[in-house]
PDB file of C-alpha atoms in Angstrom:
ATOM      1  CA  MET A  16      36.248  -5.854  -0.490  1.00 30.00           C
ATOM      2  CA  LEU A  17      32.834  -6.204   1.046  1.00 40.00           C
ATOM      3  CA  GLU A  18      30.352  -8.473  -0.685  1.00 44.00           C
ATOM      4  CA  GLY A  19      32.548  -8.399  -3.793  1.00 46.00           C
ATOM      5  CA  ASN A  20      32.734  -4.600  -3.976  1.00 43.00           C
ATOM      6  CA  PRO A  21      35.820  -2.489  -3.366  1.00 48.00           C
ATOM      7  CA  SER A  22      35.218  -0.787  -0.007  1.00 51.00           C
ATOM      8  CA  GLU A  23      35.508   2.725  -1.431  1.00 54.00           C
ATOM      9  CA  ASP A  24      32.559   1.898  -3.715  1.00 55.00           C
ATOM     10  CA  PHE A  25      30.466   0.314  -0.980  1.00 59.00           C
ATOM     11  CA  ASP A  26      28.005   2.404   1.024  1.00 59.00           C
ATOM     12  CA  LEU A  27      28.223   1.356   4.676  1.00 60.00           C
ATOM     13  CA  SER A  28      25.641   3.832   5.976  1.00 65.00           C
ATOM     14  CA  HIS A  29      22.997   1.106   6.252  1.00 69.00           C
ATOM     15  CA  ILE A  30      24.932  -0.612   9.075  1.00 66.00           C
ATOM     16  CA  ILE A  31      25.096   2.571  11.171  1.00 71.00           C
ATOM     17  CA  ILE A  32      22.161   2.689  13.570  1.00 71.00           C
ATOM     18  CA  ARG A  33      20.848   6.156  14.334  1.00 64.00           C
ATOM     19  CA  THR A  34      17.776   5.608  16.529  1.00 64.00           C
ATOM     20  CA  ASN A  35      16.521   3.111  19.113  1.00 62.00           C
ATOM     21  CA  ASP A  36      19.750   1.161  18.883  1.00 71.00           C
ATOM     22  CA  LEU A  37      19.683  -0.919  22.100  1.00 83.00           C
ATOM     23  CA  GLY A  38      23.056   0.558  23.082  1.00 83.00           C
ATOM     24  CA  PHE A  39      25.270   0.094  20.036  1.00 88.00           C
ATOM     25  CA  ASP A  40      25.941   1.962  16.803  1.00 87.00           C
ATOM     26  CA  ILE A  41      27.041  -0.527  14.153  1.00 87.00           C
ATOM     27  CA  VAL A  42      26.269  -4.139  13.264  1.00 91.00           C
ATOM     28  CA  PHE A  43      28.252  -5.918  10.601  1.00 90.00           C
ATOM     29  CA  ASP A  44      27.337  -9.520   9.762  1.00 92.00           C
ATOM     30  CA  ASP A  45      30.074 -11.486   7.998  1.00 93.00           C
ATOM     31  CA  ALA A  46      28.139 -14.587   6.931  1.00 93.00           C
ATOM     32  CA  ASP A  47      31.137 -16.104   5.125  1.00 94.00           C
ATOM     33  CA  ASN A  48      33.142 -16.234   8.362  1.00 95.00           C
ATOM     34  CA  LYS A  49      30.102 -16.626  10.650  1.00 96.00           C
ATOM     35  CA  GLN A  50      31.014 -13.516  12.588  1.00 96.00           C
ATOM     36  CA  ILE A  51      29.016 -10.552  13.863  1.00 96.00           C
ATOM     37  CA  LEU A  52      30.787  -7.310  14.774  1.00 94.00           C
ATOM     38  CA  ILE A  53      28.860  -4.979  17.075  1.00 94.00           C
ATOM     39  CA  VAL A  54      30.401  -1.575  17.725  1.00 93.00           C
ATOM     40  CA  GLN A  55      29.634   1.082  20.298  1.00 91.00           C
ATOM     41  CA  SER A  56      31.459   4.312  19.573  1.00 86.00           C
ATOM     42  CA  LYS A  57      31.800   7.092  22.116  1.00 81.00           C
ATOM     43  CA  TRP A  58      32.980  10.559  21.221  1.00 78.00           C
ATOM     44  CA  ILE A  59      34.317  11.892  24.502  1.00 71.00           C
ATOM     45  CA  GLY A  60      35.126  15.551  25.022  1.00 67.00           C
ATOM     46  CA  LYS A  61      38.125  17.090  26.734  1.00 71.00           C
ATOM     47  CA  ASN A  62      38.736  16.326  30.391  1.00 65.00           C
ATOM     48  CA  ARG A  63      36.371  13.344  30.361  1.00 68.00           C
ATOM     49  CA  SER A  64      37.142   9.658  30.423  1.00 71.00           C
ATOM     50  CA  VAL A  65      35.444   6.446  29.419  1.00 77.00           C
ATOM     51  CA  ASP A  66      32.698   5.625  31.905  1.00 82.00           C
ATOM     52  CA  ILE A  67      33.083   2.070  33.258  1.00 87.00           C
ATOM     53  CA  GLY A  68      29.284   1.838  33.445  1.00 90.00           C
ATOM     54  CA  ASP A  69      29.062   2.414  29.687  1.00 90.00           C
ATOM     55  CA  LEU A  70      31.509  -0.442  29.167  1.00 92.00           C
ATOM     56  CA  GLU A  71      29.618  -2.775  31.510  1.00 95.00           C
ATOM     57  CA  LYS A  72      26.347  -2.046  29.754  1.00 94.00           C
ATOM     58  CA  PHE A  73      27.797  -2.527  26.280  1.00 95.00           C
ATOM     59  CA  TYR A  74      29.714  -5.709  27.075  1.00 97.00           C
ATOM     60  CA  SER A  75      26.540  -7.273  28.485  1.00 96.00           C
ATOM     61  CA  ILE A  76      24.560  -6.536  25.296  1.00 95.00           C
ATOM     62  CA  HIS A  77      24.963 -10.121  24.069  1.00 97.00           C
ATOM     63  CA  ASP A  78      22.772 -11.441  26.893  1.00 95.00           C
ATOM     64  CA  ARG A  79      20.032  -8.956  26.018  1.00 95.00           C
ATOM     65  CA  LEU A  80      20.254  -9.695  22.288  1.00 96.00           C
ATOM     66  CA  MET A  81      19.624 -13.377  22.964  1.00 97.00           C
ATOM     67  CA  ASP A  82      16.143 -12.322  24.188  1.00 96.00           C
ATOM     68  CA  GLU A  83      13.838 -11.799  21.193  1.00 94.00           C
ATOM     69  CA  ASN A  84      11.451  -9.725  23.329  1.00 95.00           C
ATOM     70  CA  ILE A  85      14.197  -7.164  23.908  1.00 95.00           C
ATOM     71  CA  VAL A  86      15.269  -7.162  20.259  1.00 94.00           C
ATOM     72  CA  ARG A  87      11.662  -6.451  19.196  1.00 93.00           C
ATOM     73  CA  THR A  88      11.771  -3.155  21.136  1.00 92.00           C
ATOM     74  CA  ALA A  89      14.506  -1.816  18.831  1.00 92.00           C
ATOM     75  CA  SER A  90      14.042   0.147  15.632  1.00 89.00           C
ATOM     76  CA  GLN A  91      13.212  -1.830  12.505  1.00 90.00           C
ATOM     77  CA  GLN A  92      16.682  -1.052  11.147  1.00 89.00           C
ATOM     78  CA  THR A  93      18.298  -2.524  14.268  1.00 90.00           C
ATOM     79  CA  GLN A  94      16.111  -5.630  14.052  1.00 90.00           C
ATOM     80  CA  ASP A  95      16.945  -6.036  10.362  1.00 89.00           C
ATOM     81  CA  LEU A  96      20.687  -5.733  11.020  1.00 90.00           C
ATOM     82  CA  LEU A  97      20.558  -8.227  13.883  1.00 92.00           C
ATOM     83  CA  ASP A  98      18.595 -10.596  11.598  1.00 91.00           C
ATOM     84  CA  ASN A  99      17.949 -13.582  13.879  1.00 94.00           C
ATOM     85  CA  TYR A 100      20.949 -12.879  16.104  1.00 96.00           C
ATOM     86  CA  ALA A 101      20.113 -15.596  18.642  1.00 96.00           C
ATOM     87  CA  ASP A 102      19.733 -18.232  15.918  1.00 97.00           C
ATOM     88  CA  LYS A 103      23.074 -17.244  14.390  1.00 97.00           C
ATOM     89  CA  VAL A 104      24.811 -17.468  17.763  1.00 97.00           C
ATOM     90  CA  ARG A 105      23.307 -20.921  18.339  1.00 96.00           C
ATOM     91  CA  ASP A 106      24.507 -21.839  14.826  1.00 96.00           C
ATOM     92  CA  GLY A 107      28.117 -21.097  15.817  1.00 96.00           C
ATOM     93  CA  TYR A 108      28.639 -17.441  14.948  1.00 97.00           C
ATOM     94  CA  THR A 109      31.369 -15.586  16.820  1.00 97.00           C
ATOM     95  CA  VAL A 110      30.413 -12.160  18.180  1.00 98.00           C
ATOM     96  CA  LEU A 111      32.899  -9.310  18.582  1.00 97.00           C
ATOM     97  CA  LEU A 112      31.767  -6.533  20.920  1.00 97.00           C
ATOM     98  CA  ARG A 113      34.041  -3.610  20.086  1.00 95.00           C
ATOM     99  CA  PHE A 114      33.907  -0.404  22.145  1.00 93.00           C
ATOM    100  CA  VAL A 115      35.632   2.464  20.325  1.00 90.00           C
ATOM    101  CA  THR A 116      36.527   5.939  21.577  1.00 86.00           C
ATOM    102  CA  ASN A 117      38.305   8.960  20.179  1.00 77.00           C
ATOM    103  CA  ARG A 118      40.174   9.575  23.441  1.00 64.00           C
ATOM    104  CA  ILE A 119      43.761   8.774  24.271  1.00 62.00           C
ATOM    105  CA  VAL A 120      43.179   6.386  27.129  1.00 65.00           C
ATOM    106  CA  LYS A 121      45.665   5.481  29.837  1.00 70.00           C
ATOM    107  CA  GLU A 122      45.913   1.909  31.048  1.00 74.00           C
ATOM    108  CA  ASN A 123      43.153   1.339  33.554  1.00 78.00           C
ATOM    109  CA  GLN A 124      43.122  -1.711  35.806  1.00 87.00           C
ATOM    110  CA  ARG A 125      39.379  -1.583  36.402  1.00 89.00           C
ATOM    111  CA  ARG A 126      38.642  -1.466  32.650  1.00 89.00           C
ATOM    112  CA  GLN A 127      41.114  -4.270  31.930  1.00 92.00           C
ATOM    113  CA  GLU A 128      39.603  -6.425  34.694  1.00 95.00           C
ATOM    114  CA  LEU A 129      36.099  -5.800  33.377  1.00 95.00           C
ATOM    115  CA  ILE A 130      37.088  -6.871  29.866  1.00 95.00           C
ATOM    116  CA  ARG A 131      39.015  -9.916  31.106  1.00 97.00           C
ATOM    117  CA  ASN A 132      36.245 -11.005  33.511  1.00 98.00           C
ATOM    118  CA  THR A 133      33.521 -10.538  30.919  1.00 97.00           C
ATOM    119  CA  ASN A 134      35.472 -12.490  28.305  1.00 98.00           C
ATOM    120  CA  GLU A 135      36.081 -15.261  30.856  1.00 98.00           C
ATOM    121  CA  ARG A 136      32.376 -15.359  31.740  1.00 97.00           C
ATOM    122  CA  TYR A 137      31.397 -15.691  28.098  1.00 97.00           C
ATOM    123  CA  GLN A 138      33.986 -18.436  27.691  1.00 97.00           C
ATOM    124  CA  ARG A 139      32.659 -20.314  30.773  1.00 97.00           C
ATOM    125  CA  ASP A 140      29.159 -20.022  29.301  1.00 96.00           C
ATOM    126  CA  ASN A 141      30.457 -21.473  26.000  1.00 95.00           C
ATOM    127  CA  ALA A 142      29.464 -18.260  24.243  1.00 96.00           C
ATOM    128  CA  LYS A 143      31.711 -17.310  21.353  1.00 97.00           C
ATOM    129  CA  VAL A 144      31.739 -13.645  22.373  1.00 98.00           C
ATOM    130  CA  VAL A 145      34.838 -11.453  22.615  1.00 98.00           C
ATOM    131  CA  CYS A 146      34.915  -7.991  24.197  1.00 97.00           C
ATOM    132  CA  GLU A 147      37.405  -5.510  22.758  1.00 95.00           C
ATOM    133  CA  PHE A 148      38.363  -1.922  23.527  1.00 91.00           C
ATOM    134  CA  PHE A 149      39.847   0.467  20.964  1.00 85.00           C
ATOM    135  CA  ALA A 150      41.077   3.913  21.977  1.00 80.00           C
ATOM    136  CA  GLN A 151      42.671   6.523  19.724  1.00 68.00           C
ATOM    137  CA  SER A 152      46.123   4.882  19.753  1.00 54.00           C
ATOM    138  CA  ASP A 153      44.613   1.460  18.958  1.00 59.00           C
ATOM    139  CA  LEU A 154      42.734   2.944  16.020  1.00 56.00           C
ATOM    140  CA  LYS A 155      45.910   4.564  14.714  1.00 57.00           C
ATOM    141  CA  GLU A 156      47.740   1.228  14.980  1.00 66.00           C
ATOM    142  CA  PHE A 157      44.880  -0.538  13.194  1.00 63.00           C
ATOM    143  CA  GLN A 158      44.957   2.087  10.441  1.00 61.00           C
ATOM    144  CA  HIS A 159      48.730   1.572  10.125  1.00 61.00           C
ATOM    145  CA  GLN A 160      48.226  -2.199   9.796  1.00 66.00           C
ATOM    146  CA  ILE A 161      45.682  -1.656   7.049  1.00 63.00           C
ATOM    147  CA  ALA A 162      47.975   0.744   5.209  1.00 69.00           C
ATOM    148  CA  THR A 163      51.020  -1.527   5.355  1.00 69.00           C
ATOM    149  CA  THR A 164      49.609  -5.008   4.844  1.00 66.00           C
ATOM    150  CA  ASP A 165      49.842  -6.615   1.448  1.00 55.00           C
ATOM    151  CA  SER A 166      47.625  -9.644   1.952  1.00 51.00           C
ATOM    152  CA  GLY A 167      44.445 -10.788   3.612  1.00 51.00           C
ATOM    153  CA  ILE A 168      41.226  -9.014   4.405  1.00 51.00           C
ATOM    154  CA  LEU A 169      42.896  -5.848   5.712  1.00 46.00           C
ATOM    155  CA  ASN A 170      44.307  -5.196   2.261  1.00 45.00           C
ATOM    156  CA  ARG A 171      41.013  -6.019   0.539  1.00 48.00           C
ATOM    157  CA  ILE A 172      39.015  -3.690   2.799  1.00 46.00           C
ATOM    158  CA  GLN A 173      41.456  -0.827   2.320  1.00 40.00           C
TER     159      GLN A 173
END
């Protein structure tokens, strides 16, 4: 359930950003749990891989979103979805930065180090920000968890 509505009856199109997005595609604000989920999705064609530069740029988005001058350059929809992002972070919100791709991705030391180092930097800075990476196999596992759980939010969202 989202905001008291079964998910199949809830239109999520308003959280998908289509223009002037500052480098991400989806913002979901869970006020009850004081959590913001920001997603960057990359559809990658055959014989291509995830660009480490894309990951670096996305995982540093939190620093840019803390600057109101940068946020004001985004589309009105993006600004509305972020809705006082910096204030929420200062108020104790946790931020999940989730990079998602359709590709089957092999283990990559450079990518893993980037994620680990960025998470450690945020932790050192006392920022409640977590960087995550979901490839095709991770998404399938997540879908399996949703399909087989019988309690908690995963079941309610299903």
